[in-house]
Short mmCIF file of C-alpha atoms in Angstrom, two decimals:
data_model
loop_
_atom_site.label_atom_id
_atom_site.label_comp_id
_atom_site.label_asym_id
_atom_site.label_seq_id
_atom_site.Cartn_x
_atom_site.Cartn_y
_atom_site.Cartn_z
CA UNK A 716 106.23 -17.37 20.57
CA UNK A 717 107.72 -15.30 17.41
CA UNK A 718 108.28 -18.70 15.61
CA UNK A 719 104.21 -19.69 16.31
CA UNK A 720 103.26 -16.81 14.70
CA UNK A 721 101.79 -16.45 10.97
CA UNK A 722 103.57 -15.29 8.40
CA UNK A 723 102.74 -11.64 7.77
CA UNK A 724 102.09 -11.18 11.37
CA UNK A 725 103.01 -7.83 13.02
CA UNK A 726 102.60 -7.83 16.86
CA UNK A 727 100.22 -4.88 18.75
CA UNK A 728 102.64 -2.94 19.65
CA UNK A 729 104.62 -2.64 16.83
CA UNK A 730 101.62 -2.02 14.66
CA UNK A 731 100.39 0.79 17.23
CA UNK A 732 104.36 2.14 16.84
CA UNK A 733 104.29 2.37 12.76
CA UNK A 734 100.41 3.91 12.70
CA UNK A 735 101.49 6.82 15.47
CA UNK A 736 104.94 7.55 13.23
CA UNK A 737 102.71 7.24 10.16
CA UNK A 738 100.40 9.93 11.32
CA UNK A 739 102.81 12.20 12.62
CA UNK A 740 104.64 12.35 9.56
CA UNK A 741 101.16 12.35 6.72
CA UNK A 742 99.55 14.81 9.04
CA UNK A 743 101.95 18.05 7.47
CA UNK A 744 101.73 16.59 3.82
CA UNK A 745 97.78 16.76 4.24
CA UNK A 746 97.61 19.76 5.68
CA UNK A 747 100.03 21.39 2.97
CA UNK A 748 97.79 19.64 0.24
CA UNK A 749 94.55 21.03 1.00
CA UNK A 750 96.07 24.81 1.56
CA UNK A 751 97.93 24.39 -1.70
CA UNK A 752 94.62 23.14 -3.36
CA UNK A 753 92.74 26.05 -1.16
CA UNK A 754 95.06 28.39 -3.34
CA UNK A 755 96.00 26.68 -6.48
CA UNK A 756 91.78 25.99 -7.83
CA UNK A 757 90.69 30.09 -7.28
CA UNK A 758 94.26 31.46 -9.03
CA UNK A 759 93.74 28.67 -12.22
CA UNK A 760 89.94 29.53 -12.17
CA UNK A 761 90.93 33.35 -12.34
CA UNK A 762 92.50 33.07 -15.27
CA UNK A 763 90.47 30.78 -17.48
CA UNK A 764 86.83 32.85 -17.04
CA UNK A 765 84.91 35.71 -18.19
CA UNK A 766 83.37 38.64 -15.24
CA UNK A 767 80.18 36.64 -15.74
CA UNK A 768 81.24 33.16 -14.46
CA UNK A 769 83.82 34.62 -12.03
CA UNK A 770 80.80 36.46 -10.45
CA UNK A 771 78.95 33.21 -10.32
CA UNK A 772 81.62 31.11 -8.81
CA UNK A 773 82.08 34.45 -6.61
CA UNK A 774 78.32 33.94 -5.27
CA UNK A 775 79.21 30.52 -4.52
CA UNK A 776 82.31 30.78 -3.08
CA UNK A 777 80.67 32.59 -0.33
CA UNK A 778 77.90 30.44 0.02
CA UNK A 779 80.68 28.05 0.84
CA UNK A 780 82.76 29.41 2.71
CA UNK A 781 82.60 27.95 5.58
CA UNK A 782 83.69 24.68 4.47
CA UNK A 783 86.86 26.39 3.79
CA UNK A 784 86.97 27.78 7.45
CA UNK A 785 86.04 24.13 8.20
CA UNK A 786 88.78 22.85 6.09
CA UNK A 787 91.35 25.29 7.23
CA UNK A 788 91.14 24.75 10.75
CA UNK A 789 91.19 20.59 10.56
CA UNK A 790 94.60 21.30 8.69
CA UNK A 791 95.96 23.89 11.72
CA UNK A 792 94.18 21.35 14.06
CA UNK A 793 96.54 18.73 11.69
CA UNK A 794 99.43 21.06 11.98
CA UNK A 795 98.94 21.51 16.01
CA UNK A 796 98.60 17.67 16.34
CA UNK A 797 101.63 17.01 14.46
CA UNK A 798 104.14 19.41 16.85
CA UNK A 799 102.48 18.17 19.55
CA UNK A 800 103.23 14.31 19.21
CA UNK A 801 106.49 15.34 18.04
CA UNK A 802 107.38 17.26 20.95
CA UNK A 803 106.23 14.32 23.26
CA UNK A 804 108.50 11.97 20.78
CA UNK A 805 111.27 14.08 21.78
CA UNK A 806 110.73 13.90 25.11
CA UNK A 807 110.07 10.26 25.77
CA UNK A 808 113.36 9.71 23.29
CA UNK A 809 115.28 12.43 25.65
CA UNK A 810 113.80 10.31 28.79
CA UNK A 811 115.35 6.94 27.46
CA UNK A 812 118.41 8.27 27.03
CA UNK A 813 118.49 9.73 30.60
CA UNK A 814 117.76 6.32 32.21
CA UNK A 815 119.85 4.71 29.77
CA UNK A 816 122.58 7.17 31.00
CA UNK A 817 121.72 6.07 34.38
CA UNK A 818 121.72 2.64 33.86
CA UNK A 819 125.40 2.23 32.29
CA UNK A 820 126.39 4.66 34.94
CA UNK A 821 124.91 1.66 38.07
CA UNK A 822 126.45 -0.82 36.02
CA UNK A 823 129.94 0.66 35.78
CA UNK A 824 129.90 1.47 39.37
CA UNK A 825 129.07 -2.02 40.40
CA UNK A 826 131.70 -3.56 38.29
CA UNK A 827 133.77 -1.20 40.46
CA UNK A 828 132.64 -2.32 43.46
CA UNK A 829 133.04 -5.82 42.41
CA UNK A 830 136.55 -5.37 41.67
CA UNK A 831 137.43 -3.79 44.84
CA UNK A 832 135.84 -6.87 46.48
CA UNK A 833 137.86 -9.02 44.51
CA UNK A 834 140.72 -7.01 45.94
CA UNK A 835 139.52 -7.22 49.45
CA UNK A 836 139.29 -11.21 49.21
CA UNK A 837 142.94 -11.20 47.99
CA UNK A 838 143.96 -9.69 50.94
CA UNK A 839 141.71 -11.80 53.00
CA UNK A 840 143.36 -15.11 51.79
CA UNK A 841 146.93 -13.59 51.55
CA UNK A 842 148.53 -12.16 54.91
CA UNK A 843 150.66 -10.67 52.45
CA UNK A 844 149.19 -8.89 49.84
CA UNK A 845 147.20 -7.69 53.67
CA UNK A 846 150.07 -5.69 54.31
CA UNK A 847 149.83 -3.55 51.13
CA UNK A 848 146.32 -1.38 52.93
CA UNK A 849 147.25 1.17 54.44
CA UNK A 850 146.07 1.36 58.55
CA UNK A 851 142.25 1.69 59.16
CA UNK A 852 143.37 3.84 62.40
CA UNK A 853 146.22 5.03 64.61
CA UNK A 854 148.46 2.37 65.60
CA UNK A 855 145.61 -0.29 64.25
CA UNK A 856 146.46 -3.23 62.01
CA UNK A 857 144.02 -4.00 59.30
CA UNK A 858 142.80 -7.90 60.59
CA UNK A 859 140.75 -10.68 57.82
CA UNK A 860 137.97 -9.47 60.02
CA UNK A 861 138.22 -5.90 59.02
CA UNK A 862 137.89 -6.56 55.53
CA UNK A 863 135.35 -9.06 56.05
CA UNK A 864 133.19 -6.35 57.76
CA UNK A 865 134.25 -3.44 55.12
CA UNK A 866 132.79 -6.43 52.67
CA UNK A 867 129.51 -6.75 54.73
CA UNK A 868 128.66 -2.88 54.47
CA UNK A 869 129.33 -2.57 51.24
CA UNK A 870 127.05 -5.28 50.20
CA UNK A 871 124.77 -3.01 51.89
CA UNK A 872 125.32 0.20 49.82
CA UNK A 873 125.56 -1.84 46.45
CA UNK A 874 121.92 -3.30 47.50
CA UNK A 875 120.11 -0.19 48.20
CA UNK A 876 122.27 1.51 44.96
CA UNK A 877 120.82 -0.73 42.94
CA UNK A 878 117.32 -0.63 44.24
CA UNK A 879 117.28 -3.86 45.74
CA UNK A 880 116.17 -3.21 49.39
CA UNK A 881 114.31 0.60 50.27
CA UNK A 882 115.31 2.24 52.54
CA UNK A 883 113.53 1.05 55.35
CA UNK A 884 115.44 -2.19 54.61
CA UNK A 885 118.92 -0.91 54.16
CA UNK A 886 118.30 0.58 58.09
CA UNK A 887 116.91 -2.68 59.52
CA UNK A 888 119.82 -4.80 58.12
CA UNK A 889 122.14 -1.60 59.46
CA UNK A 890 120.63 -1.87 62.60
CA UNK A 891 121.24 -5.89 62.64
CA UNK A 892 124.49 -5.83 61.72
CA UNK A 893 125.53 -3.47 64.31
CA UNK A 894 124.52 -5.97 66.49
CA UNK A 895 127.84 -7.80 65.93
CA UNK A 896 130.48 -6.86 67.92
CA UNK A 897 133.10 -7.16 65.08
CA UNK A 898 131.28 -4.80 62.87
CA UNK A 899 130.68 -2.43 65.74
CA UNK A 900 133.91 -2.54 66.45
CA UNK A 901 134.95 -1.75 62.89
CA UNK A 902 132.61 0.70 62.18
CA UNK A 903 134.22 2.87 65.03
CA UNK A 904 137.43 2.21 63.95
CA UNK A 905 137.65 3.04 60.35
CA UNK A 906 134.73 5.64 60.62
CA UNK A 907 137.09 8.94 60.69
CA UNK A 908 139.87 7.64 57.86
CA UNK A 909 136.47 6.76 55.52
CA UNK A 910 135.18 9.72 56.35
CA UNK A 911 138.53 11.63 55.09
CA UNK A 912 138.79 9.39 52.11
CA UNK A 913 134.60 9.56 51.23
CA UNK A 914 133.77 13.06 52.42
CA UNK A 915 132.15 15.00 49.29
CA UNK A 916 130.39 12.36 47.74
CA UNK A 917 126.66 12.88 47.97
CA UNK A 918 126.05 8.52 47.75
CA UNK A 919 129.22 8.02 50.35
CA UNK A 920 127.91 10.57 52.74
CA UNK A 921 124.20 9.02 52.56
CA UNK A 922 125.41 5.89 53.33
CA UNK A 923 127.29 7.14 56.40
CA UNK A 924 125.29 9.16 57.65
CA UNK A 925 122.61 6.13 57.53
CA UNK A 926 125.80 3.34 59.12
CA UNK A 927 126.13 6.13 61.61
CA UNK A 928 122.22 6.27 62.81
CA UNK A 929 122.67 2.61 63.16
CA UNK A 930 125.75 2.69 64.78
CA UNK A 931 124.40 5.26 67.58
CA UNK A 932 121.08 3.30 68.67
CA UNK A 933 122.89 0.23 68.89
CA UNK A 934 124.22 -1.01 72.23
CA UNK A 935 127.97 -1.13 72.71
CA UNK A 936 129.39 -4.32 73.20
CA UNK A 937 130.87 -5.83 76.43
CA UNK A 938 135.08 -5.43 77.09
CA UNK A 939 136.24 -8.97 76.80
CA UNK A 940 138.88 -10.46 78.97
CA UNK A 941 142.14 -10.46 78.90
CA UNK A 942 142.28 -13.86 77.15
CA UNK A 943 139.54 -13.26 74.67
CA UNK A 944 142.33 -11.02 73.43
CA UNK A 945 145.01 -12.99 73.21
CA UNK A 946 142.57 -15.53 71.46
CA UNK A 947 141.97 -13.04 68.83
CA UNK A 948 145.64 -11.79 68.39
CA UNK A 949 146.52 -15.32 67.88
CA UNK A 950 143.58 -15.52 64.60
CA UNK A 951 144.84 -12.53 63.09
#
């Protein structure tokens, strides 16, 4: 589109942006002007005339003196103007930088988070490198399926973080997922050790108080049979 364009062109926008600066800054040079002028012209004029002519221009200075009132309160109406659109420059500029702020402060999180899901698929593929996480609970080995549920959830958090789903949606998919067994399962496993480890954080606490909602209207799953187990002890 920029390439199309005529030489000389300056889009809207930009245009709009240079006018608005132009007028804050000429407004205080105007206004200055005219009550230097206001000042300078009667003090020269002073000077350089007899009683008779300064009584003459006297006459008509009051006969026009109200374009001086005019004239003085367009350059205070100038001068008002002027702090005003600077003031709201100021603000937008300290707005920006807020949600700038903001922004870099998401994206380091989620490079975070994606790093500690890196981690988490290490340990997935390597029974090895599994052994290095410390227990999820009391006497309770940390499975593949562990971590792949501690994955799931977190997907769910770095969604709703990042504006993704609303809320509503973050507590359906909750609500789905503790559908599954495996994560309801997890979920009461590892709930009091991430509580320990999270506790304090205003987004950690959010997001488990909202796992926990889920966790409590969904129905607990069946006890499986003895070789269900075994089945299951053989995966891990």
């Amino acid at each position: 589109m920029d390439g199309d364009a005529p030489p000389g062109y300056v889009p809207i926008m930009d245009r709009r942006q240079w006018l608005r600066t132009f007028a804050v800054f000429s407004a205080p040079t105007v206004g200055i002007a005219l009550v230097t002028a206001g000042l300078a012209i009667p003090t020269v004029l002073l000077f350089r005339t007899d009683e008779a002519t300064l009584d003459r221009w006297s006459k008509i200075g009051e006969a026009l003196s109200p374009i001086g009132v005019f004239f003085s309160g367009v350059a205070f109406v100038g001068i008002a103007l002027t702090l005003f659109l600077q003031g709201r420059e100021l603000r937008n500029q300290r707005e920006e930088l807020t949600i700038a702020r903001e922004e870099q402060q998401r994206s380091s999180e989620i490079a975070l988070r994606e790093l500690h899901t890196s981690l988490i698929r290490m340990a997935i593929d390597d029974p090895e490198l599994r052994q290095v996480w410390p227990l999820m609970a009391s006497g309770a080995g940390v499975t593949k399926k562990d971590h792949y549920c501690n994955l799931i959830l977190n997907l769910q958090k770095v969604a709703y973080e990042t504006r993704t789903i609303e809320l509503a949606e973050l507590r359906g998919a909750l609500g789905h997922l503790m559908e599954s067994r495996d994560i309801y399962l997890f979920w009461r496993k590892v709930r009091a050790v991430r509580v320990q480890v999270t506790q304090g954080d205003e987004g950690e606490d959010f997001f488990t108080a909202e796992v926990d909602r889920a966790f409590a209207h969904a129905a607990p799953p069946v006890p499986r049979g003895l070789l269900s187990r075994f089945r299951d002890a053989l995966r891990r």
